Amino acid sequence: LTGQSEWAQGRKGITVDLNGIYFVSVTRVSEDGNLVQIETRPEAGKTNIGPKQRHWIEPDMLYPLLKGASDFSACYVSPKDDLYALVPNRGITKEEYDGAEALIDADMPQLGRYFASFRELLARRSTYRGRMPNAPYYAVYNVGNYTFAPWKVIWAEQKDFCAAVVSTATVPGAGERVVVPDHKLFFVDFDAAEPAYFLCGMLNTTKVRQFIESHVIKTQIGNVFKHLSVPQFDAKNPRHRELAALVEQAHAEHDQAKRQVLLAKISDLGSRLL
C-alpha cells in the first residue's frame, strides 16, 4: 500500500469562507420556474452576516451540497439538511473569472443583486484577499472541472476514515445537478460510476483504513493518495466489477444491519484484491 498513487489525486472541496451566504436553503420556486427563493444562514460561521434573509435568484449556479462528515458513512450518503451551494465560477483562472462575471451580468441580474447586497463582507474574505487576485468579489476557491465531475469518492478531513460515493441530487427549480463537496471533504473525481464504486470499496477495506489511520493525524486526513497506492479499476477483471457492484448495492441499502453485512463482504473482497 505504501507509495504515491499514480492515477488518483485527492481534491479538496470548495472554499467559500462565508457559509451562511453561499450555503443556503431553498424555500420556494416561482410559478414560472425561472427563479428560486433562497434563505441565508446567519448561524453558519463566526462572521456576522446580519439577520436571516430571503432573496429571489436564478438557480443556474446552485448545486446540491455535501456539507461534512456527518452527511455520510462508509458506502452510504445521508445529508442532514437540504442545503445548496452557490458556485459562481467553474475555475480559478482569469478566463473562468471573466466568464462568470459576464454570465451573471448578462443573464442573472437577481443573483448579481444578491451578491451585491453582501459585497463588503465578500470582499473581506481571507481566501479571496490572499489567493484570488483579480477575481470577482463573489468568486470561490478550490473549484475546477473536477468539482463538476458526475461521480466522486469522498472522505472527511476530520473523522475516522471511511469513504462513500456521491453523484447527483435534485435542485429545486433546476433539476438534477452534481453534488458539490465542502472544503472539509476530500474527493477523487470520476466520469463513470464503476471506477468510483470500486475505489470506494478499496478504501473501505479494513487493511486500507488501518493503513490510512496509521499514517495521518486524525484531524488532518487530507489527500491520502500522497502516501497510498491501491489498484486501479480494471473493467476486464470480474472481481473488480463484483466489488463495484457490492459497493453500489451498499449505497442503496437503507437498513444499517444489512449494510454492515455488505460492508464485511466489501472489506473481504477488497483485501483479497490488494
PDB file of C-alpha atoms in Angstrom:
ATOM      1  CA  LEU A   1       0.000   0.000   0.000  1.00  0.00           C
ATOM      2  CA  THR A   2       2.919   2.355   0.578  1.00  0.00           C
ATOM      3  CA  GLY A   3       3.681   4.769  -2.236  1.00  0.00           C
ATOM      4  CA  GLN A   4       2.203   7.758  -4.023  1.00  0.00           C
ATOM      5  CA  SER A   5      -0.734   6.930  -6.274  1.00  0.00           C
ATOM      6  CA  GLU A   6      -0.034   7.438  -9.966  1.00  0.00           C
ATOM      7  CA  TRP A   7      -3.671   7.528 -11.074  1.00  0.00           C
ATOM      8  CA  ALA A   8      -5.729   9.026  -8.222  1.00  0.00           C
ATOM      9  CA  GLN A   9      -5.481  12.530  -6.791  1.00  0.00           C
ATOM     10  CA  GLY A  10      -7.309  13.766  -3.724  1.00  0.00           C
ATOM     11  CA  ARG A  11      -9.070  17.097  -4.248  1.00  0.00           C
ATOM     12  CA  LYS A  12     -10.375  19.498  -1.626  1.00  0.00           C
ATOM     13  CA  GLY A  13     -13.995  20.660  -1.709  1.00  0.00           C
ATOM     14  CA  ILE A  14     -14.915  24.286  -2.391  1.00  0.00           C
ATOM     15  CA  THR A  15     -13.764  27.065  -0.052  1.00  0.00           C
ATOM     16  CA  VAL A  16     -16.214  29.958   0.320  1.00  0.00           C
ATOM     17  CA  ASP A  17     -15.274  31.412   3.777  1.00  0.00           C
ATOM     18  CA  LEU A  18     -18.829  32.689   4.392  1.00  0.00           C
ATOM     19  CA  ASN A  19     -21.004  29.581   4.568  1.00  0.00           C
ATOM     20  CA  GLY A  20     -24.105  31.499   5.587  1.00  0.00           C
ATOM     21  CA  ILE A  21     -24.134  33.378   2.263  1.00  0.00           C
ATOM     22  CA  TYR A  22     -23.028  30.600  -0.103  1.00  0.00           C
ATOM     23  CA  PHE A  23     -24.588  27.517   1.532  1.00  0.00           C
ATOM     24  CA  VAL A  24     -28.305  28.232   1.537  1.00  0.00           C
ATOM     25  CA  SER A  25     -31.680  26.555   1.760  1.00  0.00           C
ATOM     26  CA  VAL A  26     -34.354  26.883  -0.933  1.00  0.00           C
ATOM     27  CA  THR A  27     -37.779  27.875   0.355  1.00  0.00           C
ATOM     28  CA  ARG A  28     -39.839  28.401  -2.818  1.00  0.00           C
ATOM     29  CA  VAL A  29     -39.820  28.126  -6.605  1.00  0.00           C
ATOM     30  CA  SER A  30     -41.513  30.816  -8.677  1.00  0.00           C
ATOM     31  CA  GLU A  31     -44.651  29.891 -10.622  1.00  0.00           C
ATOM     32  CA  ASP A  32     -42.837  30.157 -13.940  1.00  0.00           C
ATOM     33  CA  GLY A  33     -39.926  28.076 -12.592  1.00  0.00           C
ATOM     34  CA  ASN A  34     -37.327  30.682 -13.519  1.00  0.00           C
ATOM     35  CA  LEU A  35     -36.427  31.798 -10.005  1.00  0.00           C
ATOM     36  CA  VAL A  36     -35.971  30.224  -6.588  1.00  0.00           C
ATOM     37  CA  GLN A  37     -36.200  31.857  -3.191  1.00  0.00           C
ATOM     38  CA  ILE A  38     -33.143  31.159  -1.049  1.00  0.00           C
ATOM     39  CA  GLU A  39     -32.627  31.753   2.648  1.00  0.00           C
ATOM     40  CA  THR A  40     -29.324  32.795   4.217  1.00  0.00           C
ATOM     41  CA  ARG A  41     -27.957  31.006   7.294  1.00  0.00           C
ATOM     42  CA  PRO A  42     -26.506  33.501   9.822  1.00  0.00           C
ATOM     43  CA  GLU A  43     -25.851  30.637  12.258  1.00  0.00           C
ATOM     44  CA  ALA A  44     -23.306  29.075   9.879  1.00  0.00           C
ATOM     45  CA  GLY A  45     -19.997  30.628  10.869  1.00  0.00           C
ATOM     46  CA  LYS A  46     -18.497  33.206  13.189  1.00  0.00           C
ATOM     47  CA  THR A  47     -18.778  36.238  10.891  1.00  0.00           C
ATOM     48  CA  ASN A  48     -21.888  38.315  11.436  1.00  0.00           C
ATOM     49  CA  ILE A  49     -23.770  38.424   8.124  1.00  0.00           C
ATOM     50  CA  GLY A  50     -26.852  40.065   9.622  1.00  0.00           C
ATOM     51  CA  PRO A  51     -30.272  38.535  10.227  1.00  0.00           C
ATOM     52  CA  LYS A  52     -31.694  35.693   8.155  1.00  0.00           C
ATOM     53  CA  GLN A  53     -32.784  36.951   4.738  1.00  0.00           C
ATOM     54  CA  ARG A  54     -34.709  35.619   1.757  1.00  0.00           C
ATOM     55  CA  HIS A  55     -33.837  36.511  -1.824  1.00  0.00           C
ATOM     56  CA  TRP A  56     -35.140  35.500  -5.225  1.00  0.00           C
ATOM     57  CA  ILE A  57     -32.344  34.399  -7.565  1.00  0.00           C
ATOM     58  CA  GLU A  58     -31.816  32.477 -10.801  1.00  0.00           C
ATOM     59  CA  PRO A  59     -30.936  28.850  -9.895  1.00  0.00           C
ATOM     60  CA  ASP A  60     -28.281  28.420 -12.603  1.00  0.00           C
ATOM     61  CA  MET A  61     -25.363  28.387 -10.154  1.00  0.00           C
ATOM     62  CA  LEU A  62     -26.976  26.369  -7.354  1.00  0.00           C
ATOM     63  CA  TYR A  63     -25.684  22.853  -6.669  1.00  0.00           C
ATOM     64  CA  PRO A  64     -26.586  20.204  -4.083  1.00  0.00           C
ATOM     65  CA  LEU A  65     -24.144  20.485  -1.176  1.00  0.00           C
ATOM     66  CA  LEU A  66     -22.475  17.762   0.853  1.00  0.00           C
ATOM     67  CA  LYS A  67     -21.508  19.695   3.958  1.00  0.00           C
ATOM     68  CA  GLY A  68     -19.355  17.460   6.128  1.00  0.00           C
ATOM     69  CA  ALA A  69     -18.511  14.269   7.950  1.00  0.00           C
ATOM     70  CA  SER A  70     -21.978  13.783   9.438  1.00  0.00           C
ATOM     71  CA  ASP A  71     -23.543  13.623   5.964  1.00  0.00           C
ATOM     72  CA  PHE A  72     -22.173  10.167   5.132  1.00  0.00           C
ATOM     73  CA  SER A  73     -20.741   6.911   6.456  1.00  0.00           C
ATOM     74  CA  ALA A  74     -18.970   4.002   4.773  1.00  0.00           C
ATOM     75  CA  CYS A  75     -20.720   3.357   1.437  1.00  0.00           C
ATOM     76  CA  TYR A  76     -23.748   5.429   2.404  1.00  0.00           C
ATOM     77  CA  VAL A  77     -24.776   9.065   1.936  1.00  0.00           C
ATOM     78  CA  SER A  78     -27.498  10.716   4.038  1.00  0.00           C
ATOM     79  CA  PRO A  79     -27.216  14.531   4.239  1.00  0.00           C
ATOM     80  CA  LYS A  80     -28.619  16.017   7.450  1.00  0.00           C
ATOM     81  CA  ASP A  81     -30.001  19.116   5.738  1.00  0.00           C
ATOM     82  CA  ASP A  82     -31.158  20.063   2.261  1.00  0.00           C
ATOM     83  CA  LEU A  83     -28.527  22.682   1.537  1.00  0.00           C
ATOM     84  CA  TYR A  84     -27.393  24.100  -1.782  1.00  0.00           C
ATOM     85  CA  ALA A  85     -24.097  25.748  -2.694  1.00  0.00           C
ATOM     86  CA  LEU A  86     -23.772  28.841  -4.848  1.00  0.00           C
ATOM     87  CA  VAL A  87     -20.786  28.198  -7.129  1.00  0.00           C
ATOM     88  CA  PRO A  88     -20.433  31.268  -9.367  1.00  0.00           C
ATOM     89  CA  ASN A  89     -17.134  30.325 -11.062  1.00  0.00           C
ATOM     90  CA  ARG A  90     -16.032  26.998 -12.547  1.00  0.00           C
ATOM     91  CA  GLY A  91     -12.304  27.555 -12.052  1.00  0.00           C
ATOM     92  CA  ILE A  92      -9.729  29.945 -10.618  1.00  0.00           C
ATOM     93  CA  THR A  93      -8.215  31.283 -13.844  1.00  0.00           C
ATOM     94  CA  LYS A  94      -8.763  34.755 -15.274  1.00  0.00           C
ATOM     95  CA  GLU A  95     -10.729  33.191 -18.131  1.00  0.00           C
ATOM     96  CA  GLU A  96     -13.096  31.468 -15.702  1.00  0.00           C
ATOM     97  CA  TYR A  97     -13.479  34.642 -13.628  1.00  0.00           C
ATOM     98  CA  ASP A  98     -14.286  36.706 -16.701  1.00  0.00           C
ATOM     99  CA  GLY A  99     -16.779  34.090 -17.904  1.00  0.00           C
ATOM    100  CA  ALA A 100     -18.595  34.023 -14.565  1.00  0.00           C
ATOM    101  CA  GLU A 101     -18.768  37.805 -14.411  1.00  0.00           C
ATOM    102  CA  ALA A 102     -20.105  38.095 -17.967  1.00  0.00           C
ATOM    103  CA  LEU A 103     -22.700  35.387 -17.354  1.00  0.00           C
ATOM    104  CA  ILE A 104     -24.023  36.938 -14.154  1.00  0.00           C
ATOM    105  CA  ASP A 105     -24.083  40.445 -15.633  1.00  0.00           C
ATOM    106  CA  ALA A 106     -25.961  39.307 -18.756  1.00  0.00           C
ATOM    107  CA  ASP A 107     -28.289  36.560 -17.580  1.00  0.00           C
ATOM    108  CA  MET A 108     -28.559  36.579 -13.777  1.00  0.00           C
ATOM    109  CA  PRO A 109     -29.463  40.048 -12.517  1.00  0.00           C
ATOM    110  CA  GLN A 110     -31.175  38.689  -9.388  1.00  0.00           C
ATOM    111  CA  LEU A 111     -28.113  36.687  -8.386  1.00  0.00           C
ATOM    112  CA  GLY A 112     -25.954  39.726  -9.096  1.00  0.00           C
ATOM    113  CA  ARG A 113     -28.091  41.820  -6.747  1.00  0.00           C
ATOM    114  CA  TYR A 114     -27.882  39.105  -4.087  1.00  0.00           C
ATOM    115  CA  PHE A 115     -24.084  39.113  -4.131  1.00  0.00           C
ATOM    116  CA  ALA A 116     -24.010  42.926  -4.274  1.00  0.00           C
ATOM    117  CA  SER A 117     -26.036  43.106  -1.038  1.00  0.00           C
ATOM    118  CA  PHE A 118     -23.099  41.367   0.721  1.00  0.00           C
ATOM    119  CA  ARG A 119     -20.289  42.965  -1.301  1.00  0.00           C
ATOM    120  CA  GLU A 120     -18.340  44.400   1.612  1.00  0.00           C
ATOM    121  CA  LEU A 121     -18.363  41.121   3.529  1.00  0.00           C
ATOM    122  CA  LEU A 122     -17.476  39.048   0.469  1.00  0.00           C
ATOM    123  CA  ALA A 123     -14.553  41.295  -0.458  1.00  0.00           C
ATOM    124  CA  ARG A 124     -13.083  40.910   3.052  1.00  0.00           C
ATOM    125  CA  ARG A 125     -12.884  37.102   2.917  1.00  0.00           C
ATOM    126  CA  SER A 126      -9.363  35.905   3.779  1.00  0.00           C
ATOM    127  CA  THR A 127      -9.131  33.352   0.953  1.00  0.00           C
ATOM    128  CA  TYR A 128     -10.388  35.906  -1.560  1.00  0.00           C
ATOM    129  CA  ARG A 129      -7.868  38.546  -0.475  1.00  0.00           C
ATOM    130  CA  GLY A 130      -4.952  36.134  -0.138  1.00  0.00           C
ATOM    131  CA  ARG A 131      -5.325  33.714  -3.036  1.00  0.00           C
ATOM    132  CA  MET A 132      -7.637  35.168  -5.668  1.00  0.00           C
ATOM    133  CA  PRO A 133      -6.112  38.272  -7.261  1.00  0.00           C
ATOM    134  CA  ASN A 134      -8.261  39.892  -9.959  1.00  0.00           C
ATOM    135  CA  ALA A 135     -11.236  37.612  -9.207  1.00  0.00           C
ATOM    136  CA  PRO A 136     -14.787  38.973  -8.894  1.00  0.00           C
ATOM    137  CA  TYR A 137     -15.532  39.706  -5.240  1.00  0.00           C
ATOM    138  CA  TYR A 138     -18.031  36.812  -5.117  1.00  0.00           C
ATOM    139  CA  ALA A 139     -15.746  34.110  -6.607  1.00  0.00           C
ATOM    140  CA  VAL A 140     -14.974  30.946  -4.615  1.00  0.00           C
ATOM    141  CA  TYR A 141     -11.790  28.887  -4.236  1.00  0.00           C
ATOM    142  CA  ASN A 142     -10.808  25.206  -4.721  1.00  0.00           C
ATOM    143  CA  VAL A 143     -13.007  24.857  -7.784  1.00  0.00           C
ATOM    144  CA  GLY A 144     -12.247  23.359 -11.195  1.00  0.00           C
ATOM    145  CA  ASN A 145     -13.558  20.830 -13.698  1.00  0.00           C
ATOM    146  CA  TYR A 146     -13.154  18.153 -11.023  1.00  0.00           C
ATOM    147  CA  THR A 147     -15.762  19.950  -8.873  1.00  0.00           C
ATOM    148  CA  PHE A 148     -18.400  19.241 -11.511  1.00  0.00           C
ATOM    149  CA  ALA A 149     -17.458  15.624 -12.239  1.00  0.00           C
ATOM    150  CA  PRO A 150     -20.521  13.328 -12.262  1.00  0.00           C
ATOM    151  CA  TRP A 151     -19.060  10.853  -9.727  1.00  0.00           C
ATOM    152  CA  LYS A 152     -16.919  11.491  -6.659  1.00  0.00           C
ATOM    153  CA  VAL A 153     -15.416   9.256  -3.984  1.00  0.00           C
ATOM    154  CA  ILE A 154     -15.429  11.320  -0.795  1.00  0.00           C
ATOM    155  CA  TRP A 155     -13.884  11.184   2.667  1.00  0.00           C
ATOM    156  CA  ALA A 156     -13.727  13.684   5.521  1.00  0.00           C
ATOM    157  CA  GLU A 157     -10.772  15.635   6.830  1.00  0.00           C
ATOM    158  CA  GLN A 158     -11.905  15.193  10.438  1.00  0.00           C
ATOM    159  CA  LYS A 159     -13.442  11.772  11.003  1.00  0.00           C
ATOM    160  CA  ASP A 160     -12.481   8.140  11.486  1.00  0.00           C
ATOM    161  CA  PHE A 161     -11.636   7.255   7.913  1.00  0.00           C
ATOM    162  CA  CYS A 162     -14.369   5.938   5.631  1.00  0.00           C
ATOM    163  CA  ALA A 163     -15.396   6.643   2.047  1.00  0.00           C
ATOM    164  CA  ALA A 164     -18.625   6.979   0.079  1.00  0.00           C
ATOM    165  CA  VAL A 165     -19.689   7.824  -3.474  1.00  0.00           C
ATOM    166  CA  VAL A 166     -21.795  10.842  -4.448  1.00  0.00           C
ATOM    167  CA  SER A 167     -23.206  11.677  -7.842  1.00  0.00           C
ATOM    168  CA  THR A 168     -26.231  13.926  -8.388  1.00  0.00           C
ATOM    169  CA  ALA A 169     -29.236  15.262  -6.482  1.00  0.00           C
ATOM    170  CA  THR A 170     -32.189  17.495  -7.304  1.00  0.00           C
ATOM    171  CA  VAL A 171     -32.016  21.276  -7.073  1.00  0.00           C
ATOM    172  CA  PRO A 172     -35.493  22.857  -6.770  1.00  0.00           C
ATOM    173  CA  GLY A 173     -36.295  24.725  -9.965  1.00  0.00           C
ATOM    174  CA  ALA A 174     -33.242  23.330 -11.770  1.00  0.00           C
ATOM    175  CA  GLY A 175     -33.462  19.515 -11.739  1.00  0.00           C
ATOM    176  CA  GLU A 176     -30.580  17.049 -11.332  1.00  0.00           C
ATOM    177  CA  ARG A 177     -27.136  18.519 -10.703  1.00  0.00           C
ATOM    178  CA  VAL A 178     -23.836  17.130  -9.487  1.00  0.00           C
ATOM    179  CA  VAL A 179     -23.218  17.166  -5.745  1.00  0.00           C
ATOM    180  CA  VAL A 180     -20.517  19.638  -4.655  1.00  0.00           C
ATOM    181  CA  PRO A 181     -18.449  18.881  -1.514  1.00  0.00           C
ATOM    182  CA  ASP A 182     -17.475  21.491   1.085  1.00  0.00           C
ATOM    183  CA  HIS A 183     -13.798  22.169   1.856  1.00  0.00           C
ATOM    184  CA  LYS A 184     -13.884  19.875   4.898  1.00  0.00           C
ATOM    185  CA  LEU A 185     -14.246  16.964   2.480  1.00  0.00           C
ATOM    186  CA  PHE A 186     -11.732  15.484   0.054  1.00  0.00           C
ATOM    187  CA  PHE A 187     -12.599  13.538  -3.078  1.00  0.00           C
ATOM    188  CA  VAL A 188     -11.424  11.798  -6.233  1.00  0.00           C
ATOM    189  CA  ASP A 189     -13.408  12.692  -9.349  1.00  0.00           C
ATOM    190  CA  PHE A 190     -14.637  10.196 -11.968  1.00  0.00           C
ATOM    191  CA  ASP A 191     -16.562  10.346 -15.223  1.00  0.00           C
ATOM    192  CA  ALA A 192     -18.125   6.888 -14.709  1.00  0.00           C
ATOM    193  CA  ALA A 193     -19.781   5.012 -11.849  1.00  0.00           C
ATOM    194  CA  GLU A 194     -17.943   1.673 -11.762  1.00  0.00           C
ATOM    195  CA  PRO A 195     -14.410   3.027 -11.164  1.00  0.00           C
ATOM    196  CA  ALA A 196     -15.795   5.258  -8.398  1.00  0.00           C
ATOM    197  CA  TYR A 197     -17.588   2.403  -6.648  1.00  0.00           C
ATOM    198  CA  PHE A 198     -14.501   0.212  -6.991  1.00  0.00           C
ATOM    199  CA  LEU A 199     -12.183   2.777  -5.393  1.00  0.00           C
ATOM    200  CA  CYS A 200     -14.731   3.367  -2.634  1.00  0.00           C
ATOM    201  CA  GLY A 201     -14.696  -0.373  -1.926  1.00  0.00           C
ATOM    202  CA  MET A 202     -10.907  -0.480  -1.779  1.00  0.00           C
ATOM    203  CA  LEU A 203     -10.798   2.473   0.615  1.00  0.00           C
ATOM    204  CA  ASN A 204     -13.328   0.833   2.927  1.00  0.00           C
ATOM    205  CA  THR A 205     -11.359  -2.391   3.376  1.00  0.00           C
ATOM    206  CA  THR A 206     -10.113  -2.862   6.920  1.00  0.00           C
ATOM    207  CA  LYS A 207      -6.497  -3.056   5.748  1.00  0.00           C
ATOM    208  CA  VAL A 208      -6.624   0.237   3.850  1.00  0.00           C
ATOM    209  CA  ARG A 209      -8.469   2.082   6.608  1.00  0.00           C
ATOM    210  CA  GLN A 210      -5.917   0.913   9.179  1.00  0.00           C
ATOM    211  CA  PHE A 211      -3.069   1.931   6.876  1.00  0.00           C
ATOM    212  CA  ILE A 212      -4.500   5.432   6.374  1.00  0.00           C
ATOM    213  CA  GLU A 213      -5.212   5.988  10.049  1.00  0.00           C
ATOM    214  CA  SER A 214      -1.684   4.884  10.971  1.00  0.00           C
ATOM    215  CA  HIS A 215      -0.141   7.410   8.560  1.00  0.00           C
ATOM    216  CA  VAL A 216      -2.121  10.567   9.343  1.00  0.00           C
ATOM    217  CA  ILE A 217      -3.170  12.786  12.196  1.00  0.00           C
ATOM    218  CA  LYS A 218      -6.890  12.098  12.534  1.00  0.00           C
ATOM    219  CA  THR A 219      -7.784  15.775  12.430  1.00  0.00           C
ATOM    220  CA  GLN A 220      -5.856  16.273   9.168  1.00  0.00           C
ATOM    221  CA  ILE A 221      -6.510  13.316   6.879  1.00  0.00           C
ATOM    222  CA  GLY A 222      -6.241  15.285   3.622  1.00  0.00           C
ATOM    223  CA  ASN A 223      -5.034  13.826   0.329  1.00  0.00           C
ATOM    224  CA  VAL A 224      -4.410  10.194   1.305  1.00  0.00           C
ATOM    225  CA  PHE A 225      -3.039   9.383  -2.156  1.00  0.00           C
ATOM    226  CA  LYS A 226       0.211  11.154  -1.390  1.00  0.00           C
ATOM    227  CA  HIS A 227       1.260   8.027   0.518  1.00  0.00           C
ATOM    228  CA  LEU A 228      -1.293   5.390  -0.527  1.00  0.00           C
ATOM    229  CA  SER A 229      -1.299   3.235  -3.654  1.00  0.00           C
ATOM    230  CA  VAL A 230      -4.226   0.917  -4.408  1.00  0.00           C
ATOM    231  CA  PRO A 231      -5.111  -0.964  -7.619  1.00  0.00           C
ATOM    232  CA  GLN A 232      -6.863   0.943 -10.389  1.00  0.00           C
ATOM    233  CA  PHE A 233     -10.215  -0.334 -11.654  1.00  0.00           C
ATOM    234  CA  ASP A 234      -9.940  -2.834 -14.489  1.00  0.00           C
ATOM    235  CA  ALA A 235     -13.226  -3.370 -16.341  1.00  0.00           C
ATOM    236  CA  LYS A 236     -11.914  -6.690 -17.677  1.00  0.00           C
ATOM    237  CA  ASN A 237     -11.417  -8.084 -14.178  1.00  0.00           C
ATOM    238  CA  PRO A 238     -14.642  -9.763 -12.970  1.00  0.00           C
ATOM    239  CA  ARG A 239     -13.658  -9.410  -9.307  1.00  0.00           C
ATOM    240  CA  HIS A 240     -13.174  -5.664  -9.761  1.00  0.00           C
ATOM    241  CA  ARG A 241     -16.663  -5.432 -11.211  1.00  0.00           C
ATOM    242  CA  GLU A 242     -18.014  -7.608  -8.405  1.00  0.00           C
ATOM    243  CA  LEU A 243     -16.560  -5.231  -5.809  1.00  0.00           C
ATOM    244  CA  ALA A 244     -18.033  -2.194  -7.583  1.00  0.00           C
ATOM    245  CA  ALA A 245     -21.462  -3.882  -7.663  1.00  0.00           C
ATOM    246  CA  LEU A 246     -21.333  -4.676  -3.934  1.00  0.00           C
ATOM    247  CA  VAL A 247     -20.434  -1.069  -3.118  1.00  0.00           C
ATOM    248  CA  GLU A 248     -23.267   0.243  -5.283  1.00  0.00           C
ATOM    249  CA  GLN A 249     -25.648  -2.145  -3.513  1.00  0.00           C
ATOM    250  CA  ALA A 250     -24.464  -0.912  -0.102  1.00  0.00           C
ATOM    251  CA  HIS A 251     -25.172   2.702  -1.061  1.00  0.00           C
ATOM    252  CA  ALA A 252     -28.762   1.738  -1.856  1.00  0.00           C
ATOM    253  CA  GLU A 253     -29.272  -0.293   1.346  1.00  0.00           C
ATOM    254  CA  HIS A 254     -31.027   1.824   3.985  1.00  0.00           C
ATOM    255  CA  ASP A 255     -31.128  -0.919   6.629  1.00  0.00           C
ATOM    256  CA  GLN A 256     -27.979  -0.467   8.685  1.00  0.00           C
ATOM    257  CA  ALA A 257     -27.705  -4.102   9.770  1.00  0.00           C
ATOM    258  CA  LYS A 258     -27.966  -5.343   6.186  1.00  0.00           C
ATOM    259  CA  ARG A 259     -25.480  -2.697   5.067  1.00  0.00           C
ATOM    260  CA  GLN A 260     -22.983  -3.930   7.686  1.00  0.00           C
ATOM    261  CA  VAL A 261     -23.160  -7.398   6.128  1.00  0.00           C
ATOM    262  CA  LEU A 262     -22.386  -5.880   2.739  1.00  0.00           C
ATOM    263  CA  LEU A 263     -19.513  -3.851   4.198  1.00  0.00           C
ATOM    264  CA  ALA A 264     -17.958  -7.040   5.578  1.00  0.00           C
ATOM    265  CA  LYS A 265     -18.156  -8.635   2.123  1.00  0.00           C
ATOM    266  CA  ILE A 266     -16.664  -5.476   0.581  1.00  0.00           C
ATOM    267  CA  SER A 267     -13.753  -5.492   3.024  1.00  0.00           C
ATOM    268  CA  ASP A 268     -13.074  -9.193   2.458  1.00  0.00           C
ATOM    269  CA  LEU A 269     -13.134  -8.962  -1.347  1.00  0.00           C
ATOM    270  CA  GLY A 270     -11.164  -5.726  -1.385  1.00  0.00           C
ATOM    271  CA  SER A 271      -8.477  -7.196   0.854  1.00  0.00           C
ATOM    272  CA  ARG A 272      -8.104 -10.147  -1.496  1.00  0.00           C
ATOM    273  CA  LEU A 273      -7.597  -7.742  -4.392  1.00  0.00           C
ATOM    274  CA  LEU A 274      -4.724  -5.879  -2.758  1.00  0.00           C
TER     275      LEU A 274
END
